[in-house]
mmCIF file of C-alpha atoms in Angstrom:
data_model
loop_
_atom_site.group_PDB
_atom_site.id
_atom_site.type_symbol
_atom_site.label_atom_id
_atom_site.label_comp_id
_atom_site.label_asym_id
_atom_site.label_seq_id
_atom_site.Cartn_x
_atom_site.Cartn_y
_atom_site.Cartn_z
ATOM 1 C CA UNK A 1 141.765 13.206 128.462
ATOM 2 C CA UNK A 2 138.850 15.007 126.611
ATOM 3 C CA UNK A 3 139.609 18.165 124.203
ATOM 4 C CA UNK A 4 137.557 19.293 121.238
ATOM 5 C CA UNK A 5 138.994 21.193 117.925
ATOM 6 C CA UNK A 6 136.237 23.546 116.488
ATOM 7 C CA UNK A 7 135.780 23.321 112.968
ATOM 8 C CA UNK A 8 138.186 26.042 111.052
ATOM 9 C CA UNK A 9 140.353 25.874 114.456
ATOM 10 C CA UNK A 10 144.020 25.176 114.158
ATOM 11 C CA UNK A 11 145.218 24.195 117.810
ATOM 12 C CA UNK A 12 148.255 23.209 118.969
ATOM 13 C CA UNK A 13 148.798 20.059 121.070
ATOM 14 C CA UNK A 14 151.862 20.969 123.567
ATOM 15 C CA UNK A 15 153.353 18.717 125.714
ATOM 16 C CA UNK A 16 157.145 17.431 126.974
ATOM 17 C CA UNK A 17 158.586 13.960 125.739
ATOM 18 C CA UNK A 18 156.501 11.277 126.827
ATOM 19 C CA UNK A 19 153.213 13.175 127.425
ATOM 20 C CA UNK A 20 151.201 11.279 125.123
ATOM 21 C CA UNK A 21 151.452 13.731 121.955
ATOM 22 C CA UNK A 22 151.920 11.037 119.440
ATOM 23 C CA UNK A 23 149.805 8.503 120.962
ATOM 24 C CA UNK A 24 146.710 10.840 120.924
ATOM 25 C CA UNK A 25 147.929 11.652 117.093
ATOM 26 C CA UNK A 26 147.916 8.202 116.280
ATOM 27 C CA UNK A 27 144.032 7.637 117.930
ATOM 28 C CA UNK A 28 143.086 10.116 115.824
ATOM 29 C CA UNK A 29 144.494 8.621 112.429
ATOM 30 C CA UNK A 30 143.245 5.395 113.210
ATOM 31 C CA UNK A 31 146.848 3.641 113.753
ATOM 32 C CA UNK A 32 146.380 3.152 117.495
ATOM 33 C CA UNK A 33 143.120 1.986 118.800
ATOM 34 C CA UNK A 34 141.839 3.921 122.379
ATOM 35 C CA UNK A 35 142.028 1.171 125.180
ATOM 36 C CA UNK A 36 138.777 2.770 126.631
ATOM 37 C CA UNK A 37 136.500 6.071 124.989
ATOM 38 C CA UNK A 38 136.072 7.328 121.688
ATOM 39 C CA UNK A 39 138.015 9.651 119.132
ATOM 40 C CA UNK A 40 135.579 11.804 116.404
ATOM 41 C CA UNK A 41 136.528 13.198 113.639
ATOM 42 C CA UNK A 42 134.287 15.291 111.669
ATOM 43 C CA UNK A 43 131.476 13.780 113.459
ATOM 44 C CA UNK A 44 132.744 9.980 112.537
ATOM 45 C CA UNK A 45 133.562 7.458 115.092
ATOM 46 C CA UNK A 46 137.047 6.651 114.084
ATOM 47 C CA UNK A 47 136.731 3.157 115.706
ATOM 48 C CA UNK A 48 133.471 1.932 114.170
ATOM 49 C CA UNK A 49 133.950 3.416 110.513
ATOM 50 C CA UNK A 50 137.593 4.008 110.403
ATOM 51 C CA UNK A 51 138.017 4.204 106.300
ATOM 52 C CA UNK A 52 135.340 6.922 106.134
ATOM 53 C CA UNK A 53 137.173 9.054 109.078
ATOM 54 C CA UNK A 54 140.616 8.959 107.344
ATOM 55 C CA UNK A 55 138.885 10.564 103.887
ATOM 56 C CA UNK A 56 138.318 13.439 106.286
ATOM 57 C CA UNK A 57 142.292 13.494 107.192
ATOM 58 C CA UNK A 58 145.340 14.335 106.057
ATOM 59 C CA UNK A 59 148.627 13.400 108.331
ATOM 60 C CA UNK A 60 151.986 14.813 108.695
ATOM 61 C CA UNK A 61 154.099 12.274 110.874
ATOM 62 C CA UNK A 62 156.904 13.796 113.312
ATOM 63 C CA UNK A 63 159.385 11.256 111.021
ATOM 64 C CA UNK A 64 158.265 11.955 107.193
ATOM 65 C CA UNK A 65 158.917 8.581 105.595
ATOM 66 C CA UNK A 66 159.097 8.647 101.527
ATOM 67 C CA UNK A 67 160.251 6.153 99.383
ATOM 68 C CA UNK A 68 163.285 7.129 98.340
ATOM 69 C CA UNK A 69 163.904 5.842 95.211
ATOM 70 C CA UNK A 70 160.449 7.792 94.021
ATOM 71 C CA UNK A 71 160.627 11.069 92.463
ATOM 72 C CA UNK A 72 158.422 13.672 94.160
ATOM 73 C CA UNK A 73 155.762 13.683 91.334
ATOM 74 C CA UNK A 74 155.615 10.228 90.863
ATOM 75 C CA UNK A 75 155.463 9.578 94.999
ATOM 76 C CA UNK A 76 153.066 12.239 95.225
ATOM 77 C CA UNK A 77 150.619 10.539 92.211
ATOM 78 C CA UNK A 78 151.167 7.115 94.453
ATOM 79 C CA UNK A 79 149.622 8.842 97.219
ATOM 80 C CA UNK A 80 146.764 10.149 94.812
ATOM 81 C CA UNK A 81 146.372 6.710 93.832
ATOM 82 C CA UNK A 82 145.902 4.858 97.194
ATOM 83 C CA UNK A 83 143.430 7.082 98.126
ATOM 84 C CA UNK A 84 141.243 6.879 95.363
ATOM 85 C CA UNK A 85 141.757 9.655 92.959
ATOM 86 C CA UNK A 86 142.724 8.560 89.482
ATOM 87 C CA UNK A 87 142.837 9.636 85.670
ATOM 88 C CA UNK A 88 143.345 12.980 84.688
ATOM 89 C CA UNK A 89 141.877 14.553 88.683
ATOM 90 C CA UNK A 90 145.060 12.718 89.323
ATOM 91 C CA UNK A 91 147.148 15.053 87.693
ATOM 92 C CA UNK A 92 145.297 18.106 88.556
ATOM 93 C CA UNK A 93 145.777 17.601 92.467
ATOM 94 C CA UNK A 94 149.310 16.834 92.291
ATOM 95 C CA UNK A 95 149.908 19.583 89.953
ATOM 96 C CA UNK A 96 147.854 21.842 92.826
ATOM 97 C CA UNK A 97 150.006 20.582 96.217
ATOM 98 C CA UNK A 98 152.921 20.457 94.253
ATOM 99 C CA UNK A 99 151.985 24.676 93.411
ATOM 100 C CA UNK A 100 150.974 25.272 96.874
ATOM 101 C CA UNK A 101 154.048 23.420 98.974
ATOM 102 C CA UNK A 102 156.674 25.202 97.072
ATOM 103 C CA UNK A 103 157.931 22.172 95.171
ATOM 104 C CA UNK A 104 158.359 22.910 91.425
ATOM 105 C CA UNK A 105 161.942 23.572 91.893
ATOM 106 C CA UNK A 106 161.919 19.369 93.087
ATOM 107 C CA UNK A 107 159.593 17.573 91.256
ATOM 108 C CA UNK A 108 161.607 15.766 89.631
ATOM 109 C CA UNK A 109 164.009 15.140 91.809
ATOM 110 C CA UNK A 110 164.529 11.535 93.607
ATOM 111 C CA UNK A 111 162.981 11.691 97.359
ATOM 112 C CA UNK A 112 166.349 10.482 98.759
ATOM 113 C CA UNK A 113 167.900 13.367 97.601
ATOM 114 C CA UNK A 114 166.114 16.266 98.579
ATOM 115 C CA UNK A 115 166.804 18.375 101.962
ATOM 116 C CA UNK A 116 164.988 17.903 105.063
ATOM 117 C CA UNK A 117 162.975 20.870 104.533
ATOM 118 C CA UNK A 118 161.705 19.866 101.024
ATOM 119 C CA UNK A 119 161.049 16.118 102.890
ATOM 120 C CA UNK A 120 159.064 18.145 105.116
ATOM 121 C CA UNK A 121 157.270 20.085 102.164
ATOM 122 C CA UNK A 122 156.681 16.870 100.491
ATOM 123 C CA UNK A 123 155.111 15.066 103.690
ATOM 124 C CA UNK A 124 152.431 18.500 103.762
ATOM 125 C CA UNK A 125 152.116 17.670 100.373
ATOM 126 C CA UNK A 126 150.637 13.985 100.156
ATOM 127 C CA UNK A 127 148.816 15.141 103.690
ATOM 128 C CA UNK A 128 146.843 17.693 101.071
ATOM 129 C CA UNK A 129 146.383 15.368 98.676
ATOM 130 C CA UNK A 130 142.283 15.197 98.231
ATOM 131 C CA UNK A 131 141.580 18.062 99.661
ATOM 132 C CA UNK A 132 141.114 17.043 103.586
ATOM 133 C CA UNK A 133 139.019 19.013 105.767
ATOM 134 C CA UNK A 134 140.958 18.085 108.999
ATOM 135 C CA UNK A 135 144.303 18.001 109.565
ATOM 136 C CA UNK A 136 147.116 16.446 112.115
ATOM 137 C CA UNK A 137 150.802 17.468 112.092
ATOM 138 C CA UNK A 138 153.092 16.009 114.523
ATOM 139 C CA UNK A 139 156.115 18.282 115.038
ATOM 140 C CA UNK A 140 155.848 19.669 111.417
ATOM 141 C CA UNK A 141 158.821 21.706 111.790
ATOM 142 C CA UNK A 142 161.621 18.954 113.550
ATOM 143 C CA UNK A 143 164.889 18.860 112.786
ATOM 144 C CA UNK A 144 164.906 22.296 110.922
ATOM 145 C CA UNK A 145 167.496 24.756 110.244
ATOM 146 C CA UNK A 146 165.910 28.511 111.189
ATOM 147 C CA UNK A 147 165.177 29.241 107.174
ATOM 148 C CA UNK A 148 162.950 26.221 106.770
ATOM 149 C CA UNK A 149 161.639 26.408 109.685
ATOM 150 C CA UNK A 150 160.172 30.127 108.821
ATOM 151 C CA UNK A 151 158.943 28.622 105.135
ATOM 152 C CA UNK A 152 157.500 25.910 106.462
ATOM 153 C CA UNK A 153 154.908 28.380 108.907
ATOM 154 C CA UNK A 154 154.491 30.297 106.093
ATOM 155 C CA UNK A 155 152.854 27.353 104.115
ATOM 156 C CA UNK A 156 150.389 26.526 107.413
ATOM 157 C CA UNK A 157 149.470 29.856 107.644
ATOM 158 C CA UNK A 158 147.718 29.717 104.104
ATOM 159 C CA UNK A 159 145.919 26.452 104.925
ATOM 160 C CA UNK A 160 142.881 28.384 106.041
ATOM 161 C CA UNK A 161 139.578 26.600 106.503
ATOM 162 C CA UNK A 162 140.962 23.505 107.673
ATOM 163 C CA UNK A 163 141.018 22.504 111.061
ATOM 164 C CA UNK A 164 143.836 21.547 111.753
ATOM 165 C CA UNK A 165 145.605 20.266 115.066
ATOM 166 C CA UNK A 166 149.919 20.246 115.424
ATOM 167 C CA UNK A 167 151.895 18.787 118.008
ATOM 168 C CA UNK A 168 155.193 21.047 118.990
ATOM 169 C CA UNK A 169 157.625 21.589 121.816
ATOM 170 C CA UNK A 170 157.907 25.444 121.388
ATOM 171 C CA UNK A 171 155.406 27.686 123.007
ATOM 172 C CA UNK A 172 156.371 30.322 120.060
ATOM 173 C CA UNK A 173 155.400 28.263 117.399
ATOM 174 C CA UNK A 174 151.920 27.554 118.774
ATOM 175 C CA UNK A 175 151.693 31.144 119.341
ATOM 176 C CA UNK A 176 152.582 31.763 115.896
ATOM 177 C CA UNK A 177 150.204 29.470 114.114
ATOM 178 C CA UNK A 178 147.258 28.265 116.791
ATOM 179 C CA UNK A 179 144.315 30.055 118.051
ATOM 180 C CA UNK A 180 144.285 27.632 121.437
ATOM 181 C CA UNK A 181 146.868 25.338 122.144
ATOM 182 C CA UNK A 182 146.119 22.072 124.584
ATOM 183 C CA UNK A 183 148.924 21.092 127.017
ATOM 184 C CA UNK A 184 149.353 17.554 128.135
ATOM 185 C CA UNK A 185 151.470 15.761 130.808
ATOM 186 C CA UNK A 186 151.477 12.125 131.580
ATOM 187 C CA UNK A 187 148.705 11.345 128.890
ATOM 188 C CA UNK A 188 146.203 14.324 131.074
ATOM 189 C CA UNK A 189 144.962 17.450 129.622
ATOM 190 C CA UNK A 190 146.416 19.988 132.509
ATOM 191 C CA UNK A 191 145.917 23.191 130.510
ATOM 192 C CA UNK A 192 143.673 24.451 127.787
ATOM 193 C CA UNK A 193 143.292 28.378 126.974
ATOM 194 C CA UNK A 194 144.733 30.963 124.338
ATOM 195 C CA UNK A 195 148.758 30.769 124.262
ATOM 196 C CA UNK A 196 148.121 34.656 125.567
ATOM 197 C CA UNK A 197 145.868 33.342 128.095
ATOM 198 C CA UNK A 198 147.284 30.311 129.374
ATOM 199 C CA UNK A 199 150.680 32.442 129.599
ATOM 200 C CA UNK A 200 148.481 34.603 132.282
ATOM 201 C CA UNK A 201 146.341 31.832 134.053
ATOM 202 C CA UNK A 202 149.259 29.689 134.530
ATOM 203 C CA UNK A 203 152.044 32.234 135.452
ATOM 204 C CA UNK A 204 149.443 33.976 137.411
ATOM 205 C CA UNK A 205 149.961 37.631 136.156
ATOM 206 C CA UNK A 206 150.509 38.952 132.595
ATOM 207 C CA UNK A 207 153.452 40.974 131.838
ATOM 208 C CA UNK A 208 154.290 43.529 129.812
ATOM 209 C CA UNK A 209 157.958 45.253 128.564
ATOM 210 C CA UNK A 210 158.074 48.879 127.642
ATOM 211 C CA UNK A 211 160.923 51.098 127.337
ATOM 212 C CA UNK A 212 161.031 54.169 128.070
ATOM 213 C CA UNK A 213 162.968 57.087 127.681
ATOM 214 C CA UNK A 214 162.738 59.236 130.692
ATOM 215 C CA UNK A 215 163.892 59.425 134.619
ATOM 216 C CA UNK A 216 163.610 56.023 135.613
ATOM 217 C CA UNK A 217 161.984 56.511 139.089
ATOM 218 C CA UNK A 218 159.237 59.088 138.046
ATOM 219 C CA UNK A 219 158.730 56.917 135.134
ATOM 220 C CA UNK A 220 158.003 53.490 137.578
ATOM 221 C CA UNK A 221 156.055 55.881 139.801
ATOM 222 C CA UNK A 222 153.899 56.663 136.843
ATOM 223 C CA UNK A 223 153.440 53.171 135.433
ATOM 224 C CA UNK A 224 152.166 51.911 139.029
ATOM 225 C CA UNK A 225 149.406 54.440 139.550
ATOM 226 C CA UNK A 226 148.270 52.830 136.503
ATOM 227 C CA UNK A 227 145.016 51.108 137.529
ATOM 228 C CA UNK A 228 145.231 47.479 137.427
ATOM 229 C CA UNK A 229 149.180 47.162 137.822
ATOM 230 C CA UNK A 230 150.733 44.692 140.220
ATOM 231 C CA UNK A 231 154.277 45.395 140.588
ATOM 232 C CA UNK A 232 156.462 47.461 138.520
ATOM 233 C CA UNK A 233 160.447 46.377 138.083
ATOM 234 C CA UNK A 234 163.163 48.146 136.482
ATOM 235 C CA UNK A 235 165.553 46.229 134.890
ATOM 236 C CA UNK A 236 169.173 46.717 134.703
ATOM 237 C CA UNK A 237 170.377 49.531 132.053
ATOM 238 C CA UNK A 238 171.684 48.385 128.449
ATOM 239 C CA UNK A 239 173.087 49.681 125.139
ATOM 240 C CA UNK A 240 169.624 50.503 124.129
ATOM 241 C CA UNK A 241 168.165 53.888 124.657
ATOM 242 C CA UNK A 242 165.586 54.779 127.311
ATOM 243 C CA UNK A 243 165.153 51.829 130.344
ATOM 244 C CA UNK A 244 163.272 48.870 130.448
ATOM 245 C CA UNK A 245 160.333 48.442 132.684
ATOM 246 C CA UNK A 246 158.473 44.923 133.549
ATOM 247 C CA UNK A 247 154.953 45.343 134.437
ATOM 248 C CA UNK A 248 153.000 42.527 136.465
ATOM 249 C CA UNK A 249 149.042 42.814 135.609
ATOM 250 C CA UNK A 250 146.178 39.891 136.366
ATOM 251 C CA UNK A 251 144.939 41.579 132.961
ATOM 252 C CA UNK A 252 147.460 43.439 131.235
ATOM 253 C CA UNK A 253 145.546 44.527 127.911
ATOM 254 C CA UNK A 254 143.444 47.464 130.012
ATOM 255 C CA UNK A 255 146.979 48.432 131.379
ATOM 256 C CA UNK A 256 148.444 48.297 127.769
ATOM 257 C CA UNK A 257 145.958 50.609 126.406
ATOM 258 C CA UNK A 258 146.887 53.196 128.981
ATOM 259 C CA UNK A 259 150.354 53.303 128.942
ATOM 260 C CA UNK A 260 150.779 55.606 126.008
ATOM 261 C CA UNK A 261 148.612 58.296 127.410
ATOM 262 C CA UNK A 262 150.438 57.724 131.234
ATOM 263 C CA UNK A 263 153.922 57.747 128.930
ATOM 264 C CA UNK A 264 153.270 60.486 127.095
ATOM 265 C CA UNK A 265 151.346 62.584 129.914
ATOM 266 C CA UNK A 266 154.659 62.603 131.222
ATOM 267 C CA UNK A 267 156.609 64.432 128.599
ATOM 268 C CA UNK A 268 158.566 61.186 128.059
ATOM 269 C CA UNK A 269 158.810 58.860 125.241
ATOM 270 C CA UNK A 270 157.919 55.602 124.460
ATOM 271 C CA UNK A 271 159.988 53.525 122.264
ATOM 272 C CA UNK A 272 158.702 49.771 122.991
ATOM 273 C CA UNK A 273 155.843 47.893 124.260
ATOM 274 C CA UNK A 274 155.195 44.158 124.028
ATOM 275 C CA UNK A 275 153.983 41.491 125.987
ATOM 276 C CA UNK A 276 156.071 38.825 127.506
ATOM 277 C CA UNK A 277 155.245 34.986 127.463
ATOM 278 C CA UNK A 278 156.923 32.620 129.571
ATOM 279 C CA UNK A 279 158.388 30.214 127.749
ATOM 280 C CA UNK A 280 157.396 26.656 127.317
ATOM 281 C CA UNK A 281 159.444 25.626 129.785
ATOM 282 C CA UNK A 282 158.313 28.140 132.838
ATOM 283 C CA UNK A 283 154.630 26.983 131.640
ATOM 284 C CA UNK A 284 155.582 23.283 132.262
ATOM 285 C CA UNK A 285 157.137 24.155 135.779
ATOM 286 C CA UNK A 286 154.186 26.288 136.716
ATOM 287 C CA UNK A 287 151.404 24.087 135.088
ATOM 288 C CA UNK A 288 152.964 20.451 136.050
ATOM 289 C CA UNK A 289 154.992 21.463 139.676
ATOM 290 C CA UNK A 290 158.319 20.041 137.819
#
């Protein structure tokens, strides 16, 4: 496999168990050695100067490992420690992760008994310690309840400037967070695009949802003479108002600008537009053949 992360990127690395994920994670850290080619990170060949390449990283492992017996303060000035910052800078970078990963509320709490989500916050944490320009998060949000899950984006949204690449199973978080996400099967790159268009290059077609409030059949007349427009389907009424229409486009954002004027134009009303993206699992079935 060969993929590049621009600098100031954050990408997302998607794949199904067994893919290779976590082995290309670990290449890139250092912890596994390639059998053949050669990982770079910020320009540094992480084989032949591997100390130099991990001052450039900060890791988040999919199973956050603390010492549990540790408060979070005291863990997180270990971590300062071991890699190299000491004395009073010490402090003063603890003090900022422990500001910017939402743990003041926990600092002095023992590791053992915090929540996952704060074990999560702390394992961000010590990857932020000294300021890394590159960073690699393997399934950051695992094993969390809906809540945490929504906090824990929150915080890697505000980690702007870094580059920053994250493993995930769910096509909504890499949609969420990453400009480009990178899917893998069987340890092979078999997609790389925009989660918007990979969604269209690997279903085939775009699609877009509207609902409308109007006759249904003069209303899916209207939306096909729409140039650029594949197939229009009306789905099956609900307890919303109006009806729901699924539009098939090679290139639905030309359609999507239209649609109010074509909507409208009609004397009808439009109460929702969005586009649809297949899920992970439609991408894996359309991208792998499984």
């Amino acid at each position: 496999m060969s993929f590049t992360v621009p600098r100031g990127e954050v990408a997302g690395l998607l794949g199904p168990n067994g893919s290779g994920k976590s082995t290309v994670m670990r290449c890139l850290i250092g912890f596994f050695s390639p059998t053949g080619g050669r990982v770079r990170v910020a320009g540094i060949d992480v084989g032949a100067d591997p100390l130099e390449a991990r001052r450039h990283l900060g890791y988040l492992p999919e199973q956050v490992t603390l010492y549990p017996d540790l408060p979070v303060r005291r863990y997180l000035e270990f971590v300062a420690g071991m890699k190299g910052i000491g004395g009073a800078a010490r402090r003063s970078v603890v003090d900022d992760v422990i500001a910017q990963c939402g743990l003041g509320a926990v600092a002095g709490k023992l590791n053992g008994k915090l929540s996952k989500g704060y074990r999560q916050r702390v394992g961000l944490a010590q990857a932020l310690i000294g300021d890394p320009p590159v960073l690699v998060l393997d399934e950051p949000t695992v094993g969390l309840d809906p809540v945490q899950t929504v906090e824990l984006r929150s915080l890697l949204r505000e980690l702007r400037g870094r580059t920053v690449l994250l493993s995930t199973h769910v096509l909504a978080e890499a949609s969420a967070l990453c400009r480009r996400i990178v899917i893998l099967d069987r340890g092979r790159v078999v997609a790389e695009d925009t989660p918007e268009g990979l969604a269209r290059r690997v279903e085939g077609l775009g699609r877009l949802v509207v609902r409308v409030d109007g006759p249904p059949e003069q209303v899916a007349q209207a939306l096909r003479a729409i140039p650029g427009v594949e197939e229009v389907t009306a789905e099956a009424a609900d307890e919303g108002p109006g009806r729901l229409f699924v539009i098939r486009a090679a290139d639905p954002e030309p359609v999507q600008r239209r649609l109010a004027a074509t909507i409208v134009g009609g004397g009808w009303t439009l109460l929702e537009a969005r586009m649809r993206t297949p899920t992970l699992e439609e991408l894996f079935v359309r991208a792998v053949g499984r």
